[in-house]
Structure formats: structure tokens, C-alpha cells
Short mmCIF file of C-alpha atoms in Angstrom, two decimals:
data_model
loop_
_atom_site.label_atom_id
_atom_site.label_comp_id
_atom_site.label_asym_id
_atom_site.label_seq_id
_atom_site.Cartn_x
_atom_site.Cartn_y
_atom_site.Cartn_z
CA UNK A 1 14.03 -47.98 58.96
CA UNK A 2 11.98 -51.09 58.21
CA UNK A 3 13.29 -54.33 56.80
CA UNK A 4 12.78 -53.77 53.05
CA UNK A 5 14.45 -50.35 53.14
CA UNK A 6 17.38 -51.73 55.11
CA UNK A 7 17.81 -54.62 52.66
CA UNK A 8 17.85 -52.24 49.71
CA UNK A 9 20.33 -49.94 51.43
CA UNK A 10 22.68 -52.82 52.25
CA UNK A 11 22.47 -54.04 48.64
CA UNK A 12 23.08 -50.51 47.36
CA UNK A 13 26.17 -50.07 49.53
CA UNK A 14 27.74 -53.08 47.82
CA UNK A 15 27.09 -51.59 44.38
CA UNK A 16 27.03 -47.80 44.74
CA UNK A 17 29.56 -45.72 46.74
CA UNK A 18 27.82 -44.80 49.98
CA UNK A 19 24.67 -46.51 48.79
CA UNK A 20 23.32 -43.37 47.10
CA UNK A 21 23.83 -41.55 43.81
CA UNK A 22 23.87 -38.08 45.34
CA UNK A 23 25.28 -37.16 48.77
CA UNK A 24 22.17 -35.22 49.76
CA UNK A 25 20.16 -38.46 49.62
CA UNK A 26 22.26 -40.08 52.33
CA UNK A 27 20.10 -38.45 55.08
CA UNK A 28 23.04 -38.41 57.50
CA UNK A 29 22.35 -34.87 58.66
CA UNK A 30 18.94 -36.03 59.94
CA UNK A 31 20.40 -39.21 61.48
CA UNK A 32 18.51 -41.56 59.20
CA UNK A 33 19.33 -44.14 56.61
CA UNK A 34 18.16 -43.25 53.07
CA UNK A 35 14.47 -43.53 52.30
CA UNK A 36 13.68 -45.82 49.37
CA UNK A 37 10.55 -44.61 47.58
CA UNK A 38 8.21 -47.06 45.89
CA UNK A 39 5.69 -44.63 44.35
CA UNK A 40 4.35 -41.09 44.53
CA UNK A 41 1.09 -39.36 43.66
CA UNK A 42 0.23 -35.71 44.01
CA UNK A 43 2.01 -34.31 47.07
CA UNK A 44 2.60 -37.68 48.73
CA UNK A 45 5.34 -40.31 48.69
CA UNK A 46 5.17 -43.94 49.77
CA UNK A 47 8.31 -45.83 50.71
CA UNK A 48 9.04 -49.50 50.07
CA UNK A 49 7.83 -50.36 53.58
CA UNK A 50 4.43 -48.78 53.00
CA UNK A 51 4.87 -45.56 54.98
CA UNK A 52 3.39 -42.35 53.55
CA UNK A 53 5.02 -38.91 53.57
CA UNK A 54 4.05 -35.41 52.54
CA UNK A 55 6.60 -34.43 49.88
CA UNK A 56 8.13 -31.03 50.57
CA UNK A 57 11.10 -31.76 48.29
CA UNK A 58 9.33 -32.40 44.97
CA UNK A 59 12.49 -33.85 43.44
CA UNK A 60 14.22 -30.52 44.22
CA UNK A 61 11.83 -28.60 41.98
CA UNK A 62 10.85 -30.51 38.82
CA UNK A 63 7.75 -32.06 40.44
CA UNK A 64 6.24 -28.70 41.38
CA UNK A 65 2.93 -29.77 39.80
CA UNK A 66 2.91 -32.94 41.87
CA UNK A 67 3.69 -36.57 41.14
CA UNK A 68 1.71 -38.39 38.46
CA UNK A 69 -0.08 -35.17 37.43
CA UNK A 70 -2.47 -36.31 34.63
CA UNK A 71 -1.51 -33.82 31.91
CA UNK A 72 2.22 -34.32 32.54
CA UNK A 73 1.87 -38.11 32.59
CA UNK A 74 -0.10 -38.02 29.33
CA UNK A 75 2.58 -35.88 27.67
CA UNK A 76 5.30 -38.25 28.90
CA UNK A 77 3.48 -41.29 27.54
CA UNK A 78 3.06 -39.58 24.18
CA UNK A 79 6.75 -38.64 24.06
CA UNK A 80 7.88 -42.16 24.97
CA UNK A 81 5.72 -43.48 22.18
CA UNK A 82 7.72 -41.42 19.69
CA UNK A 83 11.10 -42.56 21.09
CA UNK A 84 13.12 -41.48 24.09
CA UNK A 85 16.49 -40.30 22.73
CA UNK A 86 17.70 -39.70 19.20
CA UNK A 87 21.20 -38.27 19.51
CA UNK A 88 19.99 -35.54 17.15
CA UNK A 89 17.78 -32.44 17.31
CA UNK A 90 14.02 -32.83 17.51
CA UNK A 91 11.04 -30.42 17.17
CA UNK A 92 10.24 -30.54 20.89
CA UNK A 93 13.48 -28.84 21.91
CA UNK A 94 12.75 -25.92 19.60
CA UNK A 95 9.24 -25.60 21.03
CA UNK A 96 10.64 -25.71 24.58
CA UNK A 97 13.23 -23.04 23.77
CA UNK A 98 10.49 -20.82 22.37
CA UNK A 99 8.46 -21.24 25.57
CA UNK A 100 11.39 -20.41 27.84
CA UNK A 101 12.51 -17.35 25.85
CA UNK A 102 8.93 -16.04 25.74
CA UNK A 103 8.51 -16.51 29.50
CA UNK A 104 11.74 -14.80 30.60
CA UNK A 105 12.15 -11.07 29.81
CA UNK A 106 15.61 -10.27 28.45
CA UNK A 107 16.43 -13.89 27.64
CA UNK A 108 17.49 -14.16 24.01
CA UNK A 109 18.80 -17.71 23.66
CA UNK A 110 18.90 -20.91 25.70
CA UNK A 111 21.08 -24.01 25.82
CA UNK A 112 19.53 -27.26 27.05
CA UNK A 113 21.64 -29.33 29.43
CA UNK A 114 21.09 -32.31 31.73
CA UNK A 115 21.84 -30.81 35.15
CA UNK A 116 22.61 -27.66 37.06
CA UNK A 117 26.26 -28.71 37.32
CA UNK A 118 26.51 -28.98 33.55
CA UNK A 119 24.85 -25.57 33.17
CA UNK A 120 27.28 -23.79 35.50
CA UNK A 121 30.30 -25.55 33.96
CA UNK A 122 29.19 -24.38 30.51
CA UNK A 123 28.48 -20.84 31.70
CA UNK A 124 31.89 -20.49 33.33
CA UNK A 125 33.68 -21.92 30.32
CA UNK A 126 31.83 -19.48 28.08
CA UNK A 127 32.71 -16.57 30.36
CA UNK A 128 36.38 -17.53 30.35
CA UNK A 129 36.41 -17.93 26.58
CA UNK A 130 34.73 -14.57 25.95
CA UNK A 131 36.81 -12.56 28.43
CA UNK A 132 40.13 -14.37 28.10
CA UNK A 133 40.33 -14.43 31.92
CA UNK A 134 40.41 -17.27 34.44
CA UNK A 135 39.13 -16.12 37.83
CA UNK A 136 35.54 -16.48 39.06
CA UNK A 137 33.93 -14.83 42.07
CA UNK A 138 31.79 -17.21 44.14
CA UNK A 139 29.81 -16.38 47.26
CA UNK A 140 30.35 -18.42 50.40
CA UNK A 141 27.34 -20.60 51.11
CA UNK A 142 26.06 -20.61 47.54
CA UNK A 143 25.98 -23.93 45.71
CA UNK A 144 26.75 -24.23 42.00
CA UNK A 145 27.07 -27.95 41.44
CA UNK A 146 30.04 -30.27 41.84
CA UNK A 147 32.38 -28.97 39.15
CA UNK A 148 35.90 -28.43 40.50
CA UNK A 149 36.00 -24.59 40.36
CA UNK A 150 32.94 -24.31 42.61
CA UNK A 151 34.11 -26.72 45.32
CA UNK A 152 36.14 -24.21 47.30
CA UNK A 153 35.93 -23.48 51.03
CA UNK A 154 37.60 -20.65 52.93
CA UNK A 155 37.13 -18.04 55.64
CA UNK A 156 35.04 -14.94 55.24
CA UNK A 157 37.84 -12.58 54.23
CA UNK A 158 38.25 -11.85 50.53
CA UNK A 159 42.02 -12.20 50.89
CA UNK A 160 41.72 -15.77 52.17
CA UNK A 161 43.27 -18.30 49.82
CA UNK A 162 40.72 -20.68 48.36
CA UNK A 163 41.33 -24.32 49.24
CA UNK A 164 39.52 -27.42 47.99
CA UNK A 165 36.49 -28.35 50.04
CA UNK A 166 36.32 -31.87 48.61
CA UNK A 167 39.07 -34.50 48.23
CA UNK A 168 40.09 -35.00 44.61
CA UNK A 169 39.84 -31.32 43.67
CA UNK A 170 43.24 -29.85 42.66
CA UNK A 171 44.31 -26.83 44.69
CA UNK A 172 45.41 -25.10 41.48
CA UNK A 173 41.85 -25.23 40.13
CA UNK A 174 40.12 -23.59 43.09
CA UNK A 175 42.87 -21.00 43.45
CA UNK A 176 41.14 -19.32 40.51
CA UNK A 177 37.95 -19.10 42.63
CA UNK A 178 37.63 -15.91 44.68
CA UNK A 179 35.36 -16.26 47.73
CA UNK A 180 33.19 -13.42 48.99
CA UNK A 181 30.45 -13.41 51.69
CA UNK A 182 26.95 -13.41 50.26
CA UNK A 183 25.09 -10.07 50.50
CA UNK A 184 28.37 -8.23 51.19
CA UNK A 185 28.64 -5.77 48.31
CA UNK A 186 31.57 -3.95 49.94
CA UNK A 187 33.56 -7.19 49.98
CA UNK A 188 32.71 -7.78 46.32
CA UNK A 189 33.88 -4.26 45.50
CA UNK A 190 37.16 -4.89 47.33
CA UNK A 191 37.61 -8.13 45.42
CA UNK A 192 37.16 -6.33 42.11
CA UNK A 193 39.59 -3.58 43.11
CA UNK A 194 42.23 -6.25 43.69
CA UNK A 195 41.45 -8.73 40.90
CA UNK A 196 39.06 -6.98 38.48
CA UNK A 197 41.21 -7.30 35.37
CA UNK A 198 41.49 -11.07 35.89
CA UNK A 199 37.85 -11.85 36.76
CA UNK A 200 35.95 -13.65 34.02
CA UNK A 201 32.63 -13.81 35.87
CA UNK A 202 30.68 -13.51 39.09
CA UNK A 203 28.38 -16.48 39.79
CA UNK A 204 25.63 -16.14 42.36
CA UNK A 205 22.37 -17.65 43.52
CA UNK A 206 20.09 -14.59 43.22
CA UNK A 207 18.20 -15.95 46.24
CA UNK A 208 20.56 -18.17 48.22
CA UNK A 209 18.97 -21.56 48.91
CA UNK A 210 21.83 -23.88 49.86
CA UNK A 211 22.37 -22.22 53.26
CA UNK A 212 18.72 -21.68 54.05
CA UNK A 213 16.53 -19.21 52.20
CA UNK A 214 18.49 -15.95 52.18
CA UNK A 215 17.06 -13.15 50.00
CA UNK A 216 19.45 -10.58 48.50
CA UNK A 217 19.67 -7.29 50.33
CA UNK A 218 18.31 -4.28 48.43
CA UNK A 219 20.92 -3.16 45.91
CA UNK A 220 23.12 -6.27 46.20
CA UNK A 221 22.35 -7.81 42.81
CA UNK A 222 22.22 -4.38 41.18
CA UNK A 223 25.65 -3.68 42.64
CA UNK A 224 27.03 -6.90 41.17
CA UNK A 225 25.62 -5.90 37.79
CA UNK A 226 27.44 -2.55 38.03
CA UNK A 227 30.72 -4.15 39.13
CA UNK A 228 30.73 -6.69 36.31
CA UNK A 229 29.79 -4.12 33.68
CA UNK A 230 32.58 -1.79 34.81
CA UNK A 231 35.13 -4.65 34.74
CA UNK A 232 33.77 -6.14 31.51
CA UNK A 233 33.10 -9.40 33.34
CA UNK A 234 30.01 -11.59 33.08
CA UNK A 235 27.34 -11.95 35.75
CA UNK A 236 25.92 -15.48 36.02
CA UNK A 237 22.64 -16.03 37.87
CA UNK A 238 22.43 -19.68 38.92
CA UNK A 239 18.78 -20.27 39.79
CA UNK A 240 17.53 -23.83 40.13
CA UNK A 241 15.61 -24.18 43.39
#
């Protein structure tokens, strides 16, 4: 790390816990200090010390068209010119909802939120309200944001008691989270035989991305659909990446 990046990191550590605003940006698993980016264009980033990188992250998805893409930049400038936040509905959110519903077969309504964590929190709360149940089935290795119910870690057996995987998460909260190995439909079936009447929802990454790219085995997602329908639970697909 060059001098300007190191200076920024040292300053950040005095102001921000760990010097970053998301743990994944800490770069510890690649034995590096965080990269501080000065600008980006197309598929390339430039850090504050003038080094260039090919961007394979694309801000975890939103920059799929590239940085500073002309049509996107023009739309952003036009939107900023009208005001950035109103604390009230605006025409653009209706237009966006129409676009999303039209693009996704079977999708009837959408709710706009600020992050994936907020989306999964809302989905689980809705599932619990509709079913009157508390438990949620989560697959080991899948990531669903940093809400308390999803921060559970345990062994591979479905009978293993969920325990918090992060300090500050109450044990009582994650005890309502049932852990099952991803792509193991038999384990999911066993979980439903034991807890089916208390399961509000199953939440799953349809294609697991947090533990490497792991596609679902043939019949796995269809099997989850059958299990949740039979138990009158909800099936939540959490797809961000």
C-alpha cells in the first residue's frame, strides 16, 4: 500500500470501527490493507495512489453496466436536478416498480428498500406475521445480510443447536433459525418433519454465491417449493449477486 492509501486508512481507523464501513472491504482475507478508490470509468478503477485495476466486483452488482456509463450518468444528473430525497412518494418509484414487475414473470408487487439486509428482514417479518410462526430455515453457507436471525453458525446436522456466529447476537434470537446444508433436500425434509408446524419460512440463495458459486442441484429448489407448500410456509428467494 502506498503512502496516500495508508494515510487514509490510518485516519479512517480513528473515525470508523476497523477503518471500513463493511467488513468485506477490510481485505484481510487477501492480506492487504483496504484499497481507497479515487475514481472509476468503464471496467477500471484507479486508487488514490494512481494504480489502475480491472474491476471484477462492480460494487457487488449495481455497476454491471460499468462505471460512469453515459446514459446512467445522464439519468443521475437529471434526477439530482429535480432533488435527491423527498421523504414522500415520487413518480419514478412507480415507473421502476412497473419495470420490475414487467421483467419478472410471476412477480405481482414489489417493495423498494435500501439494502439486501433490509429486504430479508422485511421478508422474514412478513412471513412470521402471515403464518403466526417464528422459525426460519437457513442454509449453511448462504448469506442473507446482517440481521440477527441470519447470523447463526452450527455444524452440518439439522439437529445441531444454532448458536450466534457474531458477538452481540442474542442466543435466543438465532435459536429460531434452523440450519440445513445447502443442496441437501433430504436434510430439509427431515427438518420439516421435526419442525414443520413452527416454520414460518425457508430462505435460500437460489444460486449460492457467498461460499463460491454453487448452483442448485436438479430438483432442489422445486423440492423446497413442495415442502413449503405442504407446510403452509413461505419460500423466500434471496437473490442479490
